[in-house]
PDB file of C-alpha atoms in Angstrom:
ATOM      1  CA  MET A   1     -44.872  68.324  63.859  1.00 37.00           C
ATOM      2  CA  THR A   2     -42.434  68.071  66.754  1.00 39.00           C
ATOM      3  CA  ALA A   3     -40.543  71.205  65.690  1.00 44.00           C
ATOM      4  CA  SER A   4     -43.808  73.142  65.371  1.00 40.00           C
ATOM      5  CA  LEU A   5     -44.980  72.106  68.817  1.00 40.00           C
ATOM      6  CA  THR A   6     -41.617  73.029  70.300  1.00 46.00           C
ATOM      7  CA  ALA A   7     -41.726  76.489  68.727  1.00 48.00           C
ATOM      8  CA  GLU A   8     -45.264  77.061  69.954  1.00 53.00           C
ATOM      9  CA  SER A   9     -44.330  76.025  73.502  1.00 80.00           C
ATOM     10  CA  ARG A  10     -41.654  78.710  73.860  1.00 87.00           C
ATOM     11  CA  SER A  11     -42.525  81.786  75.895  1.00 91.00           C
ATOM     12  CA  SER A  12     -41.242  85.334  75.611  1.00 94.00           C
ATOM     13  CA  ALA A  13     -39.952  87.390  78.513  1.00 97.00           C
ATOM     14  CA  GLU A  14     -38.708  90.950  78.839  1.00 98.00           C
ATOM     15  CA  PHE A  15     -36.126  91.956  81.426  1.00 98.00           C
ATOM     16  CA  TRP A  16     -35.662  95.607  82.442  1.00 98.00           C
ATOM     17  CA  PHE A  17     -32.402  96.578  84.127  1.00 98.00           C
ATOM     18  CA  ASP A  18     -30.293  99.516  85.193  1.00 98.00           C
ATOM     19  CA  PRO A  19     -26.563  98.738  84.863  1.00 97.00           C
ATOM     20  CA  LEU A  20     -25.922 100.413  88.232  1.00 95.00           C
ATOM     21  CA  CYS A  21     -28.017  98.007  90.298  1.00 96.00           C
ATOM     22  CA  PRO A  22     -26.132  95.038  91.798  1.00 96.00           C
ATOM     23  CA  TRP A  23     -29.373  93.192  92.494  1.00 96.00           C
ATOM     24  CA  ALA A  24     -30.485  93.565  88.889  1.00 97.00           C
ATOM     25  CA  TRP A  25     -27.094  92.164  87.893  1.00 98.00           C
ATOM     26  CA  MET A  26     -27.647  89.130  90.124  1.00 97.00           C
ATOM     27  CA  THR A  27     -31.122  88.599  88.695  1.00 98.00           C
ATOM     28  CA  SER A  28     -29.844  88.961  85.141  1.00 98.00           C
ATOM     29  CA  ARG A  29     -27.335  86.161  85.727  1.00 98.00           C
ATOM     30  CA  TRP A  30     -30.228  84.018  86.945  1.00 98.00           C
ATOM     31  CA  MET A  31     -32.261  84.974  83.876  1.00 98.00           C
ATOM     32  CA  MET A  32     -29.444  83.776  81.654  1.00 97.00           C
ATOM     33  CA  GLU A  33     -29.650  80.391  83.381  1.00 97.00           C
ATOM     34  CA  VAL A  34     -33.435  80.391  82.905  1.00 98.00           C
ATOM     35  CA  GLU A  35     -32.924  80.811  79.156  1.00 97.00           C
ATOM     36  CA  ARG A  36     -30.674  77.761  79.249  1.00 97.00           C
ATOM     37  CA  VAL A  37     -32.982  75.421  81.176  1.00 97.00           C
ATOM     38  CA  ARG A  38     -36.457  76.637  80.183  1.00 97.00           C
ATOM     39  CA  SER A  39     -38.065  77.411  76.833  1.00 96.00           C
ATOM     40  CA  VAL A  40     -37.866  81.165  77.318  1.00 96.00           C
ATOM     41  CA  ASP A  41     -36.596  83.839  74.921  1.00 96.00           C
ATOM     42  CA  VAL A  42     -35.565  87.042  76.706  1.00 97.00           C
ATOM     43  CA  THR A  43     -35.628  90.592  75.401  1.00 97.00           C
ATOM     44  CA  TRP A  44     -33.381  92.985  77.338  1.00 98.00           C
ATOM     45  CA  SER A  45     -34.546  96.558  78.002  1.00 98.00           C
ATOM     46  CA  VAL A  46     -33.411  99.504  80.092  1.00 98.00           C
ATOM     47  CA  MET A  47     -35.067 101.228  82.993  1.00 97.00           C
ATOM     48  CA  SER A  48     -33.414 103.910  85.082  1.00 97.00           C
ATOM     49  CA  LEU A  49     -32.965 104.412  88.803  1.00 95.00           C
ATOM     50  CA  SER A  50     -32.113 108.027  87.976  1.00 95.00           C
ATOM     51  CA  VAL A  51     -35.543 108.459  86.397  1.00 96.00           C
ATOM     52  CA  LEU A  52     -37.237 106.525  89.192  1.00 94.00           C
ATOM     53  CA  ASN A  53     -35.707 108.745  91.893  1.00 91.00           C
ATOM     54  CA  GLU A  54     -36.280 112.109  90.253  1.00 91.00           C
ATOM     55  CA  GLY A  55     -37.713 114.575  92.739  1.00 87.00           C
ATOM     56  CA  ARG A  56     -37.267 112.275  95.719  1.00 89.00           C
ATOM     57  CA  ASP A  57     -35.547 113.335  98.936  1.00 89.00           C
ATOM     58  CA  LEU A  58     -32.430 111.166  98.962  1.00 87.00           C
ATOM     59  CA  PRO A  59     -29.243 111.003 101.055  1.00 90.00           C
ATOM     60  CA  ALA A  60     -26.491 113.093  99.480  1.00 90.00           C
ATOM     61  CA  ASP A  61     -24.303 110.126  98.493  1.00 89.00           C
ATOM     62  CA  TYR A  62     -27.201 108.278  96.854  1.00 86.00           C
ATOM     63  CA  ARG A  63     -28.313 111.439  95.066  1.00 90.00           C
ATOM     64  CA  ALA A  64     -24.779 111.822  93.689  1.00 88.00           C
ATOM     65  CA  MET A  65     -24.912 108.241  92.385  1.00 88.00           C
ATOM     66  CA  MET A  66     -28.274 108.940  90.743  1.00 89.00           C
ATOM     67  CA  ASP A  67     -26.811 112.028  89.076  1.00 90.00           C
ATOM     68  CA  ARG A  68     -23.990 109.901  87.652  1.00 92.00           C
ATOM     69  CA  GLY A  69     -26.334 107.083  86.765  1.00 94.00           C
ATOM     70  CA  TRP A  70     -27.740 108.719  83.644  1.00 97.00           C
ATOM     71  CA  GLY A  71     -24.600 107.995  81.637  1.00 97.00           C
ATOM     72  CA  PRO A  72     -24.653 104.193  81.239  1.00 98.00           C
ATOM     73  CA  VAL A  73     -28.355 103.903  80.367  1.00 98.00           C
ATOM     74  CA  ARG A  74     -28.165 106.823  77.952  1.00 98.00           C
ATOM     75  CA  VAL A  75     -25.270 105.167  76.147  1.00 98.00           C
ATOM     76  CA  ILE A  76     -27.110 101.833  75.924  1.00 98.00           C
ATOM     77  CA  VAL A  77     -30.196 103.554  74.477  1.00 98.00           C
ATOM     78  CA  ALA A  78     -28.038 105.406  71.949  1.00 98.00           C
ATOM     79  CA  ALA A  79     -26.182 102.233  70.992  1.00 98.00           C
ATOM     80  CA  ALA A  80     -29.435 100.348  70.438  1.00 98.00           C
ATOM     81  CA  ARG A  81     -30.863 103.219  68.421  1.00 97.00           C
ATOM     82  CA  GLU A  82     -27.877 103.286  66.083  1.00 97.00           C
ATOM     83  CA  HIS A  83     -26.882  99.599  66.004  1.00 98.00           C
ATOM     84  CA  GLY A  84     -30.006  97.635  66.912  1.00 97.00           C
ATOM     85  CA  ASP A  85     -31.400  95.990  70.024  1.00 97.00           C
ATOM     86  CA  LYS A  86     -28.952  93.094  69.674  1.00 97.00           C
ATOM     87  CA  VAL A  87     -26.236  95.228  71.296  1.00 98.00           C
ATOM     88  CA  ILE A  88     -28.181  95.868  74.519  1.00 98.00           C
ATOM     89  CA  LYS A  89     -27.320  92.648  76.351  1.00 98.00           C
ATOM     90  CA  PRO A  90     -23.612  92.488  75.367  1.00 98.00           C
ATOM     91  CA  LEU A  91     -23.169  96.134  76.353  1.00 98.00           C
ATOM     92  CA  TYR A  92     -24.956  95.536  79.656  1.00 98.00           C
ATOM     93  CA  ASP A  93     -22.688  92.547  80.324  1.00 98.00           C
ATOM     94  CA  ALA A  94     -19.587  94.591  79.539  1.00 98.00           C
ATOM     95  CA  MET A  95     -20.655  97.481  81.764  1.00 98.00           C
ATOM     96  CA  GLY A  96     -21.923  95.277  84.570  1.00 98.00           C
ATOM     97  CA  THR A  97     -18.748  93.223  84.698  1.00 98.00           C
ATOM     98  CA  ARG A  98     -16.728  96.384  85.262  1.00 97.00           C
ATOM     99  CA  ILE A  99     -19.154  97.921  87.760  1.00 97.00           C
ATOM    100  CA  HIS A 100     -20.089  94.888  89.840  1.00 97.00           C
ATOM    101  CA  LEU A 101     -17.178  92.486  89.447  1.00 96.00           C
ATOM    102  CA  GLY A 102     -14.499  95.106  88.881  1.00 96.00           C
ATOM    103  CA  GLY A 103     -15.807  97.521  91.510  1.00 95.00           C
ATOM    104  CA  GLU A 104     -15.529 100.561  89.227  1.00 95.00           C
ATOM    105  CA  LYS A 105     -17.785 103.341  90.525  1.00 91.00           C
ATOM    106  CA  ASP A 106     -16.608 106.001  88.098  1.00 94.00           C
ATOM    107  CA  TYR A 107     -19.090 105.223  85.346  1.00 93.00           C
ATOM    108  CA  ALA A 108     -17.260 107.413  82.860  1.00 91.00           C
ATOM    109  CA  LYS A 109     -14.380 104.926  83.100  1.00 95.00           C
ATOM    110  CA  VAL A 110     -16.773 102.049  82.483  1.00 97.00           C
ATOM    111  CA  ILE A 111     -18.453 103.275  79.314  1.00 98.00           C
ATOM    112  CA  GLY A 112     -15.473 103.595  76.954  1.00 97.00           C
ATOM    113  CA  PRO A 113     -13.915 100.180  77.630  1.00 98.00           C
ATOM    114  CA  ALA A 114     -17.355  98.530  77.508  1.00 98.00           C
ATOM    115  CA  LEU A 115     -18.051 100.031  74.084  1.00 98.00           C
ATOM    116  CA  GLU A 116     -14.642  98.870  72.873  1.00 98.00           C
ATOM    117  CA  GLU A 117     -15.231  95.335  74.153  1.00 98.00           C
ATOM    118  CA  VAL A 118     -18.527  95.078  72.293  1.00 98.00           C
ATOM    119  CA  GLY A 119     -17.038  96.564  69.126  1.00 98.00           C
ATOM    120  CA  LEU A 120     -19.091  99.762  69.148  1.00 98.00           C
ATOM    121  CA  PRO A 121     -17.839 103.240  68.197  1.00 98.00           C
ATOM    122  CA  GLU A 122     -16.214 105.145  71.050  1.00 97.00           C
ATOM    123  CA  GLU A 123     -18.173 108.251  70.017  1.00 98.00           C
ATOM    124  CA  LEU A 124     -21.263 106.695  71.603  1.00 98.00           C
ATOM    125  CA  ALA A 125     -19.762 107.656  74.978  1.00 98.00           C
ATOM    126  CA  ASP A 126     -20.672 111.266  74.193  1.00 98.00           C
ATOM    127  CA  PHE A 127     -24.335 110.389  74.718  1.00 98.00           C
ATOM    128  CA  ALA A 128     -23.674 109.889  78.452  1.00 97.00           C
ATOM    129  CA  ASP A 129     -23.971 113.646  78.954  1.00 96.00           C
ATOM    130  CA  SER A 130     -26.713 114.248  76.387  1.00 97.00           C
ATOM    131  CA  ASP A 131     -30.463 114.171  76.933  1.00 97.00           C
ATOM    132  CA  VAL A 132     -31.199 113.785  73.213  1.00 98.00           C
ATOM    133  CA  ASN A 133     -32.547 110.234  73.673  1.00 97.00           C
ATOM    134  CA  ASP A 134     -34.073 110.708  77.119  1.00 98.00           C
ATOM    135  CA  ALA A 135     -37.634 110.489  75.761  1.00 98.00           C
ATOM    136  CA  GLU A 136     -36.847 106.988  74.488  1.00 98.00           C
ATOM    137  CA  LEU A 137     -35.168 106.061  77.786  1.00 98.00           C
ATOM    138  CA  ARG A 138     -38.156 107.318  79.766  1.00 98.00           C
ATOM    139  CA  ALA A 139     -40.565 105.436  77.529  1.00 98.00           C
ATOM    140  CA  SER A 140     -38.717 102.155  78.084  1.00 98.00           C
ATOM    141  CA  HIS A 141     -38.626 102.826  81.832  1.00 97.00           C
ATOM    142  CA  GLN A 142     -42.319 103.686  81.904  1.00 97.00           C
ATOM    143  CA  ARG A 143     -43.310 100.450  80.183  1.00 96.00           C
ATOM    144  CA  ALA A 144     -41.834  98.566  83.134  1.00 96.00           C
ATOM    145  CA  ILE A 145     -43.426 100.850  85.728  1.00 95.00           C
ATOM    146  CA  ASP A 146     -46.821 100.559  84.065  1.00 95.00           C
ATOM    147  CA  LEU A 147     -46.639  96.799  84.607  1.00 94.00           C
ATOM    148  CA  VAL A 148     -45.614  96.721  88.273  1.00 93.00           C
ATOM    149  CA  GLY A 149     -46.131 100.207  89.778  1.00 89.00           C
ATOM    150  CA  ASP A 150     -43.706 102.885  90.937  1.00 82.00           C
ATOM    151  CA  ASP A 151     -43.002 101.529  94.433  1.00 84.00           C
ATOM    152  CA  VAL A 152     -40.428  99.043  93.127  1.00 88.00           C
ATOM    153  CA  GLY A 153     -37.033  99.353  91.505  1.00 89.00           C
ATOM    154  CA  THR A 154     -35.016  97.296  89.067  1.00 93.00           C
ATOM    155  CA  PRO A 155     -35.176  94.631  87.741  1.00 96.00           C
ATOM    156  CA  VAL A 156     -38.643  94.059  86.337  1.00 97.00           C
ATOM    157  CA  VAL A 157     -39.522  90.895  84.450  1.00 97.00           C
ATOM    158  CA  ALA A 158     -42.582  90.392  82.250  1.00 96.00           C
ATOM    159  CA  VAL A 159     -43.636  87.062  80.764  1.00 93.00           C
ATOM    160  CA  GLU A 160     -46.760  86.254  78.785  1.00 85.00           C
ATOM    161  CA  GLY A 161     -48.750  89.159  80.200  1.00 83.00           C
ATOM    162  CA  GLU A 162     -47.573  88.784  83.805  1.00 89.00           C
ATOM    163  CA  ALA A 163     -44.894  90.963  85.407  1.00 92.00           C
ATOM    164  CA  PHE A 164     -43.015  91.153  88.689  1.00 94.00           C
ATOM    165  CA  PHE A 165     -40.162  92.964  90.408  1.00 94.00           C
ATOM    166  CA  GLY A 166     -37.133  90.822  91.147  1.00 93.00           C
ATOM    167  CA  PRO A 167     -36.558  88.180  92.245  1.00 95.00           C
ATOM    168  CA  VAL A 168     -33.903  89.516  94.600  1.00 94.00           C
ATOM    169  CA  VAL A 169     -31.603  86.557  95.053  1.00 94.00           C
ATOM    170  CA  SER A 170     -28.000  85.951  96.105  1.00 94.00           C
ATOM    171  CA  PRO A 171     -26.184  84.033  94.837  1.00 94.00           C
ATOM    172  CA  ALA A 172     -27.914  83.558  91.491  1.00 95.00           C
ATOM    173  CA  PRO A 173     -29.138  79.945  91.250  1.00 96.00           C
ATOM    174  CA  LYS A 174     -27.884  77.822  88.405  1.00 96.00           C
ATOM    175  CA  GLY A 175     -29.153  74.916  86.378  1.00 97.00           C
ATOM    176  CA  GLU A 176     -32.429  73.332  87.365  1.00 98.00           C
ATOM    177  CA  ALA A 177     -32.504  75.415  90.569  1.00 98.00           C
ATOM    178  CA  ALA A 178     -32.782  78.490  88.351  1.00 98.00           C
ATOM    179  CA  GLY A 179     -35.582  76.830  86.418  1.00 97.00           C
ATOM    180  CA  ARG A 180     -37.539  75.964  89.546  1.00 97.00           C
ATOM    181  CA  LEU A 181     -37.291  79.545  90.783  1.00 97.00           C
ATOM    182  CA  TRP A 182     -38.558  80.738  87.405  1.00 97.00           C
ATOM    183  CA  ASP A 183     -41.487  78.325  87.569  1.00 96.00           C
ATOM    184  CA  GLY A 184     -42.393  79.657  90.994  1.00 95.00           C
ATOM    185  CA  CYS A 185     -42.123  83.313  89.985  1.00 95.00           C
ATOM    186  CA  VAL A 186     -44.367  82.789  86.983  1.00 94.00           C
ATOM    187  CA  LEU A 187     -46.851  80.881  89.132  1.00 94.00           C
ATOM    188  CA  VAL A 188     -47.213  83.508  91.843  1.00 93.00           C
ATOM    189  CA  ALA A 189     -47.169  86.416  89.377  1.00 91.00           C
ATOM    190  CA  GLY A 190     -50.076  84.814  87.532  1.00 91.00           C
ATOM    191  CA  THR A 191     -52.133  84.251  90.685  1.00 92.00           C
ATOM    192  CA  PRO A 192     -55.055  86.730  90.827  1.00 91.00           C
ATOM    193  CA  GLY A 193     -54.714  89.050  93.808  1.00 91.00           C
ATOM    194  CA  PHE A 194     -51.090  88.156  94.534  1.00 89.00           C
ATOM    195  CA  TYR A 195     -48.907  91.212  95.210  1.00 88.00           C
ATOM    196  CA  GLU A 196     -45.954  90.583  97.479  1.00 87.00           C
ATOM    197  CA  LEU A 197     -43.747  87.936  99.052  1.00 87.00           C
ATOM    198  CA  LYS A 198     -40.744  89.227 100.985  1.00 86.00           C
ATOM    199  CA  ARG A 199     -38.240  88.591 103.757  1.00 88.00           C
ATOM    200  CA  SER A 200     -35.268  90.565 105.066  1.00 90.00           C
ATOM    201  CA  ARG A 201     -31.966  90.147 103.251  1.00 86.00           C
ATOM    202  CA  THR A 202     -29.162  88.618 105.301  1.00 89.00           C
ATOM    203  CA  VAL A 203     -26.452  88.697 102.611  1.00 88.00           C
ATOM    204  CA  GLY A 204     -25.355  91.125  99.940  1.00 90.00           C
ATOM    205  CA  PRO A 205     -24.845  90.329  96.271  1.00 92.00           C
ATOM    206  CA  ILE A 206     -22.596  87.289  95.908  1.00 89.00           C
ATOM    207  CA  PHE A 207     -20.890  87.581  92.538  1.00 88.00           C
ATOM    208  CA  ASP A 208     -19.388  84.487  90.963  1.00 76.00           C
TER     209      ASP A 208
END
């Protein structure tokens, strides 16, 4: 009886990320803590800032980053297609560690070592320059946008029918502090008519 009640009390969440985004990386580290301190099982999915910013008038340097940004998400989609969804999170961790902690901005140099770390075939790197799986990438991205609208970015979190962008937080809280933030996010996201709570950032991503 106890085991059954425990299983029934668990909730499911889905987390959409783009490996390029430092704020999504921060939020993903928080989400890992949430899994540890709350009864939440997380599914990891891709969305794409390159897709989100298609057709938008962007500064030249940001446009160049968006042009390069197709590679990592395309490789993750290809890896999941060929080896199952279980590889998404480890591959994200391997890429994100190199991009955000290692400071590597040449994403072509990120993909190969990340695949090797996770034990995936190096040939998957070829998908970085291929649009063969872009329909699948766009579909995953669109599922997130359909939940929260197109005036937000990454990450997007959905839990038990409620979804929200963010939270944008630095540094990522740990332990019970992470759990309390989760409780609050779920509460406000589930409040009818609630749309936005925001204040100006005073610090950048604090990686630890």
